[in-house]
CSV table of C-alpha atoms in Angstrom, one decimal:
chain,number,residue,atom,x,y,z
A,1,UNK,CA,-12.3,-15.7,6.1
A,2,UNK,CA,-11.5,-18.8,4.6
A,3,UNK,CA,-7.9,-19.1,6.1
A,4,UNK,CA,-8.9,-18.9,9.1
A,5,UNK,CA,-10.8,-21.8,9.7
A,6,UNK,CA,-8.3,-24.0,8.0
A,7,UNK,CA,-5.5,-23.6,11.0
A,8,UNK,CA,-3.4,-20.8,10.1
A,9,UNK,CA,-1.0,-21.9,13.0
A,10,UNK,CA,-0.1,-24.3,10.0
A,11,UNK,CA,0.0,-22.1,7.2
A,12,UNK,CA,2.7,-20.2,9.5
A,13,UNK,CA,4.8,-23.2,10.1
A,14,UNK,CA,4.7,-23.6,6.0
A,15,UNK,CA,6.2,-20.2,5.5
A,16,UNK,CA,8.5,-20.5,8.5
A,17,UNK,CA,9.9,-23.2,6.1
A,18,UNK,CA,9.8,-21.5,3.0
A,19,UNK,CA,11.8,-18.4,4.5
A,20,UNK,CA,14.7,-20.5,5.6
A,21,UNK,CA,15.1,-22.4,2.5
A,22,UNK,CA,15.7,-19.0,1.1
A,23,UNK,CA,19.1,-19.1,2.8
A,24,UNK,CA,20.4,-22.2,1.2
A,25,UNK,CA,23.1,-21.7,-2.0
A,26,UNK,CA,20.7,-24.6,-3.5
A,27,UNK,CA,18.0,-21.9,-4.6
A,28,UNK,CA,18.4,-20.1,-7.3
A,29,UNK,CA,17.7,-16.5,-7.0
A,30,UNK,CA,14.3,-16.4,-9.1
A,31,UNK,CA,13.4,-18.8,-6.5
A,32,UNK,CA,13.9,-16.9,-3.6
A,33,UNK,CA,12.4,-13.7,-5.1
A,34,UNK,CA,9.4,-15.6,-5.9
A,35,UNK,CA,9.0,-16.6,-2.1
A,36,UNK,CA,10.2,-13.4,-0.9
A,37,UNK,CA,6.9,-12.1,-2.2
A,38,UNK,CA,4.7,-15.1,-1.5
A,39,UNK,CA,5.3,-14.5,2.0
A,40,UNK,CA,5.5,-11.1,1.7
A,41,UNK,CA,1.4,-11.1,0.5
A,42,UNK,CA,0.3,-13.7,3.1
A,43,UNK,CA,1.9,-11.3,5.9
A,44,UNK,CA,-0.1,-8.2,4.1
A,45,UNK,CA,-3.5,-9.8,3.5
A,46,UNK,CA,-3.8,-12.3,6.4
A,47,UNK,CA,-3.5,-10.0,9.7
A,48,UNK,CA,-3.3,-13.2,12.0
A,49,UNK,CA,-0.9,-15.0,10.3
A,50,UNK,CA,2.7,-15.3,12.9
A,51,UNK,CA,5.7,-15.6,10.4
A,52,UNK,CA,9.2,-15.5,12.7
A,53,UNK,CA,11.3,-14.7,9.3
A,54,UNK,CA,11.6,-11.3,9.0
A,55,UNK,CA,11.5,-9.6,5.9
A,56,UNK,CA,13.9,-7.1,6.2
A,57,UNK,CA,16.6,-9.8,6.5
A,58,UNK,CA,15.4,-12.0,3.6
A,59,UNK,CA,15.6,-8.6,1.4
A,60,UNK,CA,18.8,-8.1,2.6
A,61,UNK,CA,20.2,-11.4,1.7
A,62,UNK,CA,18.5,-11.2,-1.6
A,63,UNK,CA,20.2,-7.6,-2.4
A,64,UNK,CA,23.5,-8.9,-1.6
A,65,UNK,CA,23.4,-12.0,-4.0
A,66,UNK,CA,22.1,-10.1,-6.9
A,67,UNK,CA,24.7,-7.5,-6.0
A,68,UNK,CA,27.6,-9.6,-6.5
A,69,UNK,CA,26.7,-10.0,-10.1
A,70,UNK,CA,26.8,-6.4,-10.7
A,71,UNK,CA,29.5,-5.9,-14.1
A,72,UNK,CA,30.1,-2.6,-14.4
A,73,UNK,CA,32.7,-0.8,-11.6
A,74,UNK,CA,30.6,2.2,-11.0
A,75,UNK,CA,32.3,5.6,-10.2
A,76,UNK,CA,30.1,8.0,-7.8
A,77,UNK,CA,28.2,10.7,-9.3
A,78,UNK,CA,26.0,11.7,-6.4
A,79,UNK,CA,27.8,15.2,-5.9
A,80,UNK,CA,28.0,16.1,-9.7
A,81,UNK,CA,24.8,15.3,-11.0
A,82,UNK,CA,22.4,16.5,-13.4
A,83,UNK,CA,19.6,16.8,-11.0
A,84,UNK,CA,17.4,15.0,-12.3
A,85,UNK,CA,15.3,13.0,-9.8
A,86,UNK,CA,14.3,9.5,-11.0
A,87,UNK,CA,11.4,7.8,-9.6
A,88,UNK,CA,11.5,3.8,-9.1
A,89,UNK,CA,8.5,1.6,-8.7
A,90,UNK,CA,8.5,-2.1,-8.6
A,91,UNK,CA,4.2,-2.4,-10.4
A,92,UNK,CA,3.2,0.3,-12.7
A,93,UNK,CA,-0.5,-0.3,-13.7
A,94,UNK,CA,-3.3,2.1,-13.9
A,95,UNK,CA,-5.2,5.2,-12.3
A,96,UNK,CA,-7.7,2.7,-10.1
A,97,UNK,CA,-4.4,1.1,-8.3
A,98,UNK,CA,-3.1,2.9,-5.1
A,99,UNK,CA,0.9,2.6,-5.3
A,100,UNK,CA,0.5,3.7,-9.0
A,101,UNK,CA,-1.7,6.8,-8.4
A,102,UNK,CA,1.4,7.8,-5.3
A,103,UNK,CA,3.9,7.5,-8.0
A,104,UNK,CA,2.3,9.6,-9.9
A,105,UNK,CA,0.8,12.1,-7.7
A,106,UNK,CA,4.8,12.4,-6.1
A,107,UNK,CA,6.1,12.9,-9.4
A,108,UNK,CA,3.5,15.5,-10.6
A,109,UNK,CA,4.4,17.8,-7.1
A,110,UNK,CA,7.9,17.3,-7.7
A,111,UNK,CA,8.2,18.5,-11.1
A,112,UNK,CA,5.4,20.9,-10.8
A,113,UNK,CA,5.6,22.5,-7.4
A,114,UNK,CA,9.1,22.1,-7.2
A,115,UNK,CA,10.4,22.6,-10.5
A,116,UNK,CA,12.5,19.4,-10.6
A,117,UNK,CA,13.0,17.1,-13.6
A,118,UNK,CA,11.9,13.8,-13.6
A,119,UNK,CA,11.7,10.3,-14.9
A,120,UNK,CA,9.9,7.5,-13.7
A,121,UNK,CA,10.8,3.7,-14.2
A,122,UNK,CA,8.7,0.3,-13.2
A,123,UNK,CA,11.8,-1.7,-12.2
A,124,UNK,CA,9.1,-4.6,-12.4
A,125,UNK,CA,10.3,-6.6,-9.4
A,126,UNK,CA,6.6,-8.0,-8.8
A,127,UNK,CA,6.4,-9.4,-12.2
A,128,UNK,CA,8.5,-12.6,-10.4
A,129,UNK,CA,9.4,-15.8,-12.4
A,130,UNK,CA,6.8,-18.1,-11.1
A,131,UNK,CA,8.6,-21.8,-10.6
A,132,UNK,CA,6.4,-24.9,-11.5
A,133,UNK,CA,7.3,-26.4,-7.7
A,134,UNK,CA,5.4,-23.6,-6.1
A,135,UNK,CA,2.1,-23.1,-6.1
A,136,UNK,CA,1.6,-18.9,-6.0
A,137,UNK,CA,-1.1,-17.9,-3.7
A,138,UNK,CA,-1.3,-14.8,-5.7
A,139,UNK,CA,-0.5,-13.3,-9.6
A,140,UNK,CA,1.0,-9.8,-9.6
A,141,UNK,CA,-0.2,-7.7,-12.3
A,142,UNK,CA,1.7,-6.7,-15.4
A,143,UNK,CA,0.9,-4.3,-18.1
A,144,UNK,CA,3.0,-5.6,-21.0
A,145,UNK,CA,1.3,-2.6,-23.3
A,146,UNK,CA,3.8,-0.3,-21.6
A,147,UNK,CA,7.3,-2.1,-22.8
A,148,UNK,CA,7.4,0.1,-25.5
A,149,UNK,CA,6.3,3.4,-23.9
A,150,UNK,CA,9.3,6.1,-23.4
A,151,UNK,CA,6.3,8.4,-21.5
A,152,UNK,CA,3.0,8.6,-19.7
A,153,UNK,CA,0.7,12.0,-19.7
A,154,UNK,CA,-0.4,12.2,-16.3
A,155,UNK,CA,-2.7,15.6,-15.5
A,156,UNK,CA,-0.8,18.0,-17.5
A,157,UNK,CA,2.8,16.5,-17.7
A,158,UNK,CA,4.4,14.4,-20.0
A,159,UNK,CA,6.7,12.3,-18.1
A,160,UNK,CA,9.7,10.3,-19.3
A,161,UNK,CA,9.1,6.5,-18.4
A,162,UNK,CA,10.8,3.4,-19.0
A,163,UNK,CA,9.5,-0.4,-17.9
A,164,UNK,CA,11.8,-3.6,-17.4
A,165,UNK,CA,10.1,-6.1,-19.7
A,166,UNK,CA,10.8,-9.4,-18.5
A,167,UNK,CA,10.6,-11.5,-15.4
A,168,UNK,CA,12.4,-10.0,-12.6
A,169,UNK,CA,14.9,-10.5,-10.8
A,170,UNK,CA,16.5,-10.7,-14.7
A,171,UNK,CA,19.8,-10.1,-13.8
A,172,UNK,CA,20.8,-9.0,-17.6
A,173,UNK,CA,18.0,-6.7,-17.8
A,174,UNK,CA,19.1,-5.4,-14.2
A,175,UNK,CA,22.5,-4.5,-15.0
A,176,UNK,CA,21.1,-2.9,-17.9
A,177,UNK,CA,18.7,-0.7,-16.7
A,178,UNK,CA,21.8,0.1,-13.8
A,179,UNK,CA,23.8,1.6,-16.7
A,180,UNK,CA,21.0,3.5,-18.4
A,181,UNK,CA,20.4,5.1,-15.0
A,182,UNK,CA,24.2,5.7,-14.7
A,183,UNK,CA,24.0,7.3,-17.8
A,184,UNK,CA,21.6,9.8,-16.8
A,185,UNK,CA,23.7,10.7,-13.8
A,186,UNK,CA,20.3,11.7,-11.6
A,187,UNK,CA,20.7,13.3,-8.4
A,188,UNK,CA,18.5,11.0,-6.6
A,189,UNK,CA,17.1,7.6,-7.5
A,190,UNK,CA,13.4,7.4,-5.4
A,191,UNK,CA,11.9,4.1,-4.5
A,192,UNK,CA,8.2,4.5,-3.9
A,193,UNK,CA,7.2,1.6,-2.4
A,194,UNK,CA,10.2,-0.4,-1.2
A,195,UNK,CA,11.8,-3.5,-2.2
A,196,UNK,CA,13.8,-2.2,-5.4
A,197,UNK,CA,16.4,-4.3,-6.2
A,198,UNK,CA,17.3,-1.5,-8.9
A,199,UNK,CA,17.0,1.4,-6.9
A,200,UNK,CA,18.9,-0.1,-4.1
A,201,UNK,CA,22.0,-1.0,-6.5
A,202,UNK,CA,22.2,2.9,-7.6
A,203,UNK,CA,23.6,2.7,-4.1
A,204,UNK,CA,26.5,2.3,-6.4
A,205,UNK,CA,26.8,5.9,-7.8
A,206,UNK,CA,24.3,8.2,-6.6
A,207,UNK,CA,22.1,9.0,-3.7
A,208,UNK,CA,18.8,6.7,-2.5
A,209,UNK,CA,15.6,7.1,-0.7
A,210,UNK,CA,13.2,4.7,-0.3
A,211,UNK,CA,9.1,5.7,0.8
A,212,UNK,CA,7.3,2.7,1.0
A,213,UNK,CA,3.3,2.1,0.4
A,214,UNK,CA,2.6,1.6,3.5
A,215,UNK,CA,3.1,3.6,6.8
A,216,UNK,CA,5.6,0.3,7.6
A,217,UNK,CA,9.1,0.8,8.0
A,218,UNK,CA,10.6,0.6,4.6
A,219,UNK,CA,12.1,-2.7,3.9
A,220,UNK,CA,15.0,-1.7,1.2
A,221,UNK,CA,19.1,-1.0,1.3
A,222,UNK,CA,18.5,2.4,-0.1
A,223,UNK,CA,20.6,5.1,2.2
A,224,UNK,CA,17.6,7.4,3.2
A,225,UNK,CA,14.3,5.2,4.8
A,226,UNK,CA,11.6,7.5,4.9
A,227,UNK,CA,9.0,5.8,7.7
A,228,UNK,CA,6.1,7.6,6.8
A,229,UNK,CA,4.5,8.3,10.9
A,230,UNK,CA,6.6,9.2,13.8
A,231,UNK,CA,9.4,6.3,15.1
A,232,UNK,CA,7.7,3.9,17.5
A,233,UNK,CA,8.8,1.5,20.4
A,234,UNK,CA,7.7,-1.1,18.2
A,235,UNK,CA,10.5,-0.1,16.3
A,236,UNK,CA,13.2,-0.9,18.1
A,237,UNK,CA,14.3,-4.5,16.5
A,238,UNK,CA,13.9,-3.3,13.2
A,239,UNK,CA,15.8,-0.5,13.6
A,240,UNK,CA,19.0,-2.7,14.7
A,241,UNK,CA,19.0,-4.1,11.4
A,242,UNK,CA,19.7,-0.7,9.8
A,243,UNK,CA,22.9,-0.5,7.9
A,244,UNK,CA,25.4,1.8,8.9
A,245,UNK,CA,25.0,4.0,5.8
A,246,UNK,CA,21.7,4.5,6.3
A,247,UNK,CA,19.9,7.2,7.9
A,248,UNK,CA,15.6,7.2,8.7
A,249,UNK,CA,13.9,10.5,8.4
A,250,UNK,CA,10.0,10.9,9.7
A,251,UNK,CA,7.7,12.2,7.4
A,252,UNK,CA,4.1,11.7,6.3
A,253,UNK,CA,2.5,9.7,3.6
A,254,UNK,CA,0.7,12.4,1.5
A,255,UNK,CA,-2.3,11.6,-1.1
A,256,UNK,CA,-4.5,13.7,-3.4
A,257,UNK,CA,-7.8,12.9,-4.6
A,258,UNK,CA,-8.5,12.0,-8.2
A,259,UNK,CA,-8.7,14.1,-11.0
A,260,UNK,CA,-11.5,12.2,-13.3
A,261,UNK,CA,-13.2,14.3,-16.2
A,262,UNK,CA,-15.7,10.8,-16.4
A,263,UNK,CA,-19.2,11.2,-16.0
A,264,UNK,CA,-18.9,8.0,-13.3
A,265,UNK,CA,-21.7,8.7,-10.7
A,266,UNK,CA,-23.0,6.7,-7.8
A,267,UNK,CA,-26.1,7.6,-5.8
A,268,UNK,CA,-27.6,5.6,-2.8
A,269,UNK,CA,-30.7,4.4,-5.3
A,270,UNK,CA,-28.4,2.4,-7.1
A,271,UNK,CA,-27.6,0.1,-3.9
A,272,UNK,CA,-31.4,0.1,-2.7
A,273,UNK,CA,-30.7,2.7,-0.1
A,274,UNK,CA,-33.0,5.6,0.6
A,275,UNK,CA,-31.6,8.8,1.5
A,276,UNK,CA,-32.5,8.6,5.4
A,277,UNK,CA,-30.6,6.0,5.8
A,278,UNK,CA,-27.5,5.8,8.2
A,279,UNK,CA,-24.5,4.0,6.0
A,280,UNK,CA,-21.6,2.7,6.9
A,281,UNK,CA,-19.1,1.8,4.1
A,282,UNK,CA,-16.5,-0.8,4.3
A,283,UNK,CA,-14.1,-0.7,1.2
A,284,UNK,CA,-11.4,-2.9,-0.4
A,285,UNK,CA,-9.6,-5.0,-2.5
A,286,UNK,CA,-9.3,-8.0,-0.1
A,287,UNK,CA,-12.3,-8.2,1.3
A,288,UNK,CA,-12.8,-11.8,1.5
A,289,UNK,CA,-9.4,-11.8,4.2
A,290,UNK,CA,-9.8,-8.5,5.7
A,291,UNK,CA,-14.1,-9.2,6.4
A,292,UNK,CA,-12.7,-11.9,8.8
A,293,UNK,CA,-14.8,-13.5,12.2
A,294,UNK,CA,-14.3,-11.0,14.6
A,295,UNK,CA,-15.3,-8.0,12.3
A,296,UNK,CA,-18.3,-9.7,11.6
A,297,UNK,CA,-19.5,-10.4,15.3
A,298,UNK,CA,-18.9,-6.3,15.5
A,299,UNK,CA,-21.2,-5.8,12.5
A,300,UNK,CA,-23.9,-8.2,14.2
A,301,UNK,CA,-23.5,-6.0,17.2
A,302,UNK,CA,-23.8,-3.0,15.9
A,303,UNK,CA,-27.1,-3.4,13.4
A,304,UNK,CA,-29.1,-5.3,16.7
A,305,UNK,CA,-28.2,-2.0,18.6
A,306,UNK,CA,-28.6,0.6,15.9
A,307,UNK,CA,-31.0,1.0,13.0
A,308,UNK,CA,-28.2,1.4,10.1
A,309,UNK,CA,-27.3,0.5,7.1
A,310,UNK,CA,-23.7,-1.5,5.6
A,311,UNK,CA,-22.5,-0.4,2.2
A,312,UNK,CA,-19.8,-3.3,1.1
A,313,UNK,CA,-17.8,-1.7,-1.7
A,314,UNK,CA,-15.7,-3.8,-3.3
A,315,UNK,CA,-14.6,-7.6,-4.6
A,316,UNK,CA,-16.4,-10.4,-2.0
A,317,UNK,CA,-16.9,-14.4,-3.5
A,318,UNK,CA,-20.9,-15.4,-3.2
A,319,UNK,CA,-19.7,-18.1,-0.1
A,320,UNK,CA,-18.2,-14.5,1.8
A,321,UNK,CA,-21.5,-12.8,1.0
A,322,UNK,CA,-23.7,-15.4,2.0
A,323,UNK,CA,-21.1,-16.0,5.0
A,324,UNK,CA,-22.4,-12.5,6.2
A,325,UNK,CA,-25.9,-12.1,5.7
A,326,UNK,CA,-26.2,-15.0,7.6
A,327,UNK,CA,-24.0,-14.1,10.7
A,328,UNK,CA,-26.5,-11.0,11.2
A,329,UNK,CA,-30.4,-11.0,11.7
A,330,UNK,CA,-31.0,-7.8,9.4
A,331,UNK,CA,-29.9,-9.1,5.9
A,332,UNK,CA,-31.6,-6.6,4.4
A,333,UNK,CA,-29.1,-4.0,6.4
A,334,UNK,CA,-26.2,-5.4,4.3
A,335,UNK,CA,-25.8,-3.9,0.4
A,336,UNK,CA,-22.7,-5.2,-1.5
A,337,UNK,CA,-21.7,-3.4,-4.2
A,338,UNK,CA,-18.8,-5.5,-6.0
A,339,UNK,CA,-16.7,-3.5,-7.5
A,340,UNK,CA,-16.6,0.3,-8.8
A,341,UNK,CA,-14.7,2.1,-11.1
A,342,UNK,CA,-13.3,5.2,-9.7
A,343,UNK,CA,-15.0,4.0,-5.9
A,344,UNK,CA,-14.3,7.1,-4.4
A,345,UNK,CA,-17.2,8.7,-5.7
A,346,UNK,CA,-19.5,5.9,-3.9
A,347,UNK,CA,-17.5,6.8,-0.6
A,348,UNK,CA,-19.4,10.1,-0.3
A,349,UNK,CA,-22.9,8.0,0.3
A,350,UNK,CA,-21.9,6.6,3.5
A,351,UNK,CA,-22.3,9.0,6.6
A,352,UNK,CA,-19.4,6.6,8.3
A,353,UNK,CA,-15.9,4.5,6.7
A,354,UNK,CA,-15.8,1.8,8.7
A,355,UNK,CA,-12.0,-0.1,8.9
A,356,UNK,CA,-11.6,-3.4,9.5
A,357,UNK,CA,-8.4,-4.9,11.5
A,358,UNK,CA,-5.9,-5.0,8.8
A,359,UNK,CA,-2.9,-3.1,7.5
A,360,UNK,CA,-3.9,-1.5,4.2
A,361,UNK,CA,-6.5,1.1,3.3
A,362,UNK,CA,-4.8,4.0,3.6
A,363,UNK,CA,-5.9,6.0,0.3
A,364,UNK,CA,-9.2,4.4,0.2
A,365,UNK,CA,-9.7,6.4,4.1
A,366,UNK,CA,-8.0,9.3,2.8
A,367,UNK,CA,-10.8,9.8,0.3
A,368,UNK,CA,-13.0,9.6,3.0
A,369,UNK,CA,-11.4,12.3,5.0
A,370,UNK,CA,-11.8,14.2,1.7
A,371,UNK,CA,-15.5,13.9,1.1
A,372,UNK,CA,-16.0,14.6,4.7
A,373,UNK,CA,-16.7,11.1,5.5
A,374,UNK,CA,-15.6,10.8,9.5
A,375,UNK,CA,-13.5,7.3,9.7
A,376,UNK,CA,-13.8,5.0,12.8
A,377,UNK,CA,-10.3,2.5,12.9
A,378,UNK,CA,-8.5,0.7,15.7
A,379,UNK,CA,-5.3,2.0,16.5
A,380,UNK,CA,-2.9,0.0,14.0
A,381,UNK,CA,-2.4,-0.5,10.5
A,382,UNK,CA,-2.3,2.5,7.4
A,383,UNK,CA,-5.8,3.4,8.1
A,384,UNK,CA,-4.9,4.4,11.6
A,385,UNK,CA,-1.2,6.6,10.9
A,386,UNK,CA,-3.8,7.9,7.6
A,387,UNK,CA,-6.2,9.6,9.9
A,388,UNK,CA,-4.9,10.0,13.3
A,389,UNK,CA,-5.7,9.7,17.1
A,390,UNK,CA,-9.1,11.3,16.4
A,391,UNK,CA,-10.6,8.6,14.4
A,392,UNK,CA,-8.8,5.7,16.6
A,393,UNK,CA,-10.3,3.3,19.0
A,394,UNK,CA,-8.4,0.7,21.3
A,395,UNK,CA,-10.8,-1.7,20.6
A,396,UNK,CA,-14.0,-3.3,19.1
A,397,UNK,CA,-16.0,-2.6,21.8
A,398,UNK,CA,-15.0,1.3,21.5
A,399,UNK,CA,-15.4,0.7,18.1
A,400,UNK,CA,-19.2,-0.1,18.6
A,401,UNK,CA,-20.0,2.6,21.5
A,402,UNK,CA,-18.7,5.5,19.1
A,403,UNK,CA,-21.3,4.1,15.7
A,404,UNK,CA,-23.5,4.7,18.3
A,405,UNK,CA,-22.3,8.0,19.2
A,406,UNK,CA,-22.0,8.9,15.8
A,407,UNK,CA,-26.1,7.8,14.9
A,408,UNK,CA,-26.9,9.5,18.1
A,409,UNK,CA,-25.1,12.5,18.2
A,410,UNK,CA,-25.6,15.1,15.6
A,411,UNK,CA,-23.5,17.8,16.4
A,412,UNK,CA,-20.8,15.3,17.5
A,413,UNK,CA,-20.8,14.1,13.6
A,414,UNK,CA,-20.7,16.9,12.2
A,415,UNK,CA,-17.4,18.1,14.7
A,416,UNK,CA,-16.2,15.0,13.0
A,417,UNK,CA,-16.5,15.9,9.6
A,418,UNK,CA,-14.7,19.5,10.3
A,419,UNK,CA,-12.0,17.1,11.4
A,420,UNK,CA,-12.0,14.9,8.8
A,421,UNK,CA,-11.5,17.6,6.1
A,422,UNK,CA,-8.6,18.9,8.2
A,423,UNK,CA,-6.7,16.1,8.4
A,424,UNK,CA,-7.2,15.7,4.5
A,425,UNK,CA,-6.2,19.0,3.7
A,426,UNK,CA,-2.6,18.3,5.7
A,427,UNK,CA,-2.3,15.1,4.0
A,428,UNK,CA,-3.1,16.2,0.6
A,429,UNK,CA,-0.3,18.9,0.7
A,430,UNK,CA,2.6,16.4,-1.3
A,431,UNK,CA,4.6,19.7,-2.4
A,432,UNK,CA,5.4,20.9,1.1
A,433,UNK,CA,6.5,17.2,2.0
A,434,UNK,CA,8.9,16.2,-0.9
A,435,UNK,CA,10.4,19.7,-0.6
A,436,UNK,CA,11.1,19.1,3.1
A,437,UNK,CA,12.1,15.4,2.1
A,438,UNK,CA,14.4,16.8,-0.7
A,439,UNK,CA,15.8,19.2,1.5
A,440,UNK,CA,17.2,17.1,3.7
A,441,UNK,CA,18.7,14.6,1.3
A,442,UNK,CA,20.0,16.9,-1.7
């Protein structure tokens, strides 16, 4: 909310800048990285930011400096391997972060359901040097307790894990981990999440897919770009910057819900709401961006039409809070939670999930699928390729009419919540994915 009243026609202009020093010999590669993801996160979190660098081509020029500096002369191994499947991420932290619970979840289905060895390594590309010149509009997150872990127990399974340690890109610790990986001859190396300088250099010797976090179109120089939603017109300019070698296969993005043996419960008492009340939820970890001016004149509009109730779950500063109790006549309407361990569980109070226009959110509305919880989205973003055409709207004013629908309608809800459960039955499947995915690259 803040960014945009301080002129982000500006703050584009800076970035604009920022992405085309990147292309200067000058910068030292720790440098670039460090921007690389500085504008990466401002494109993520701020939906109305215009950056005219693109990505894809900053990656690219990136991969192709680090991969001159690559010692060892690599035979192929791709045909003769062990099969072993190893799976790359670039931020390995805990059961309460999204890209870490995929990982997981992928690696689980693989091994269990289709009988597959595995290994998983945190590559650490988002623990970037941070360079005293630039002030970082963000700190990635780092578990350093993990350096000396060889495996994780997730569920059932022991699974063999190594982390990077230091800084990245570390070109040392890079070439390194390249020969350990080497040494393992695997039959696939697996990015989830994209941008994996590692994973991209096994390019080298073996056979590489990239899935990113997102339903985006992977940004990576892996050989196989899994887009995880059917190919779009929108696609068209990013698809001319595919590399020969590479080939893109359709798929979806598959979650599961939490396994949690905690005794973590949330009734509607606990927020000051009764149980005839009609909630709508609103989760996530960037609420203070994604809540931004025109989502809150559709929240104004909606509680002066409709007697119902807003459940905020997540992280908001006081100033954001106070921001929105003001912008609405029915204060008393709005209930912020802060945040939850294991929030899923509060997702089930809330008769609606109600998405905001931004890109992320894609597990956070799959758990709503999964508890029944009928979501209401515009048609863009993770949220939207999550759930489907049946919980899209073209626009806020849809967007309003079908809250209305939804509070008015009974039977219409509850067709909705048949629906919802559907959908998250399809996208919890993982096994039937990866082996369809695996067939087609192995």
């Amino acid at each position: 909310m803040v960014l945009e009243e301080n002129q982000p026609e500006y703050k584009s202009q800076c970035y604009d800048v920022m992405y085309e020093c990147c292309f200067r010999e000058e910068l030292d590669i720790k440098e670039i990285w460090m921007i690389y993801w500085m504008i990466t996160n401002a494109s993520f979190v701020n939906s109305y930011l215009i950056i005219s660098g693109r990505l894809e081509l900053l990656y690219k020029h990136i991969y192709k400096r680090v991969r001159k500096t690559v010692i060892d002369d690599y035979q192929w191994i791709g045909n003769d391997s062990s099969g072993l499947i190893i799976l790359i991420t670039s931020q390995f932290l805990g059961l309460g972060h999204a890209p870490t619970m995929r990982i997981l979840d992928y690696a689980y289905a693989i091994a269990k359901e289709l009988n597959k060895n595995i290994m998983i390594i945190n590559d650490s590309g988002y623990n970037f040097y941070h360079c005293n010149y630039l002030k970082i509009n963000f700190i990635g997150q780092f578990v350093t307790e993990l350096n000396n872990y060889n495996s994780i127990v997730y569920k059932d399974l022991r699974i063999p894990f190594y982390q990077i340690k230091t800084y990245m890109p570390d070109i040392y610790c890079i070439n390194e981990t390249l020969r350990k990986i080497y040494d393992l001859k695997p039959a696939l190396v697996y990015n989830i999440g994209g941008e994996s300088l590692v994973a991209d250099l096994c390019n080298l010797f073996t056979k590489t897919a990239c899935f990113p976090c997102s339903t985006n179109f992977p940004i990576t120089m892996s050989k196989y770009m899994l887009v995880g939603r059917k190919i779009e017109e929108k696609d068209r300019q990013r698809l001319e910057t595919v590399e020969d070698y590479q080939e893109v296969i359709e798929t979806v993005v598959n979650y599961q819900l939490q396994d949690s043996d905690s005794e973590i419960y949330y009734n509607r008492e606990m927020f000051q709401l009764s149980e005839n009340d009609f909630v709508l939820g609103i989760i996530g970890n960037r609420l203070d961006i994604e809540i931004e001016e025109e989502f809150l004149q559709v929240m104004k509009m909606i509680l002066e039409k409709i007697n119902v109730y807003f459940l905020i779950i997540g992280d908001l500063k006081e100033e954001n809070r106070e921001k929105i109790q003001n912008k609405v006549k029915k204060k008393a309407n709005i209930h912020f939670t802060g945040v939850l361990e294991e929030a899923y569980k509060a997702i089930k109070l809330c008769q609606l999930y109600c998405n905001p226009n931004r890109l992320g959110g894609g597990r956070s509305s799959f758990e709503a699928l999964a508890n029944e919880v009928p979501v209401i989205t515009l048609a863009s973003g993770d949220v939207y390729y999550t759930c489907g055409e049946d919980f899209a709207v073209n626009n806020y004013k849809e967007y309003v009419e079908i809250i209305e629908k939804y509070y008015n309608e009974d039977s219409f809800r509850k067709q909705m919540q048949r629906k919802a459960k559907e959908r998250a039955d399809l996208l919890s499947n993982i096994g039937k994915t990866q082996n369809e995915i695996l067939n087609k690259i192995l």
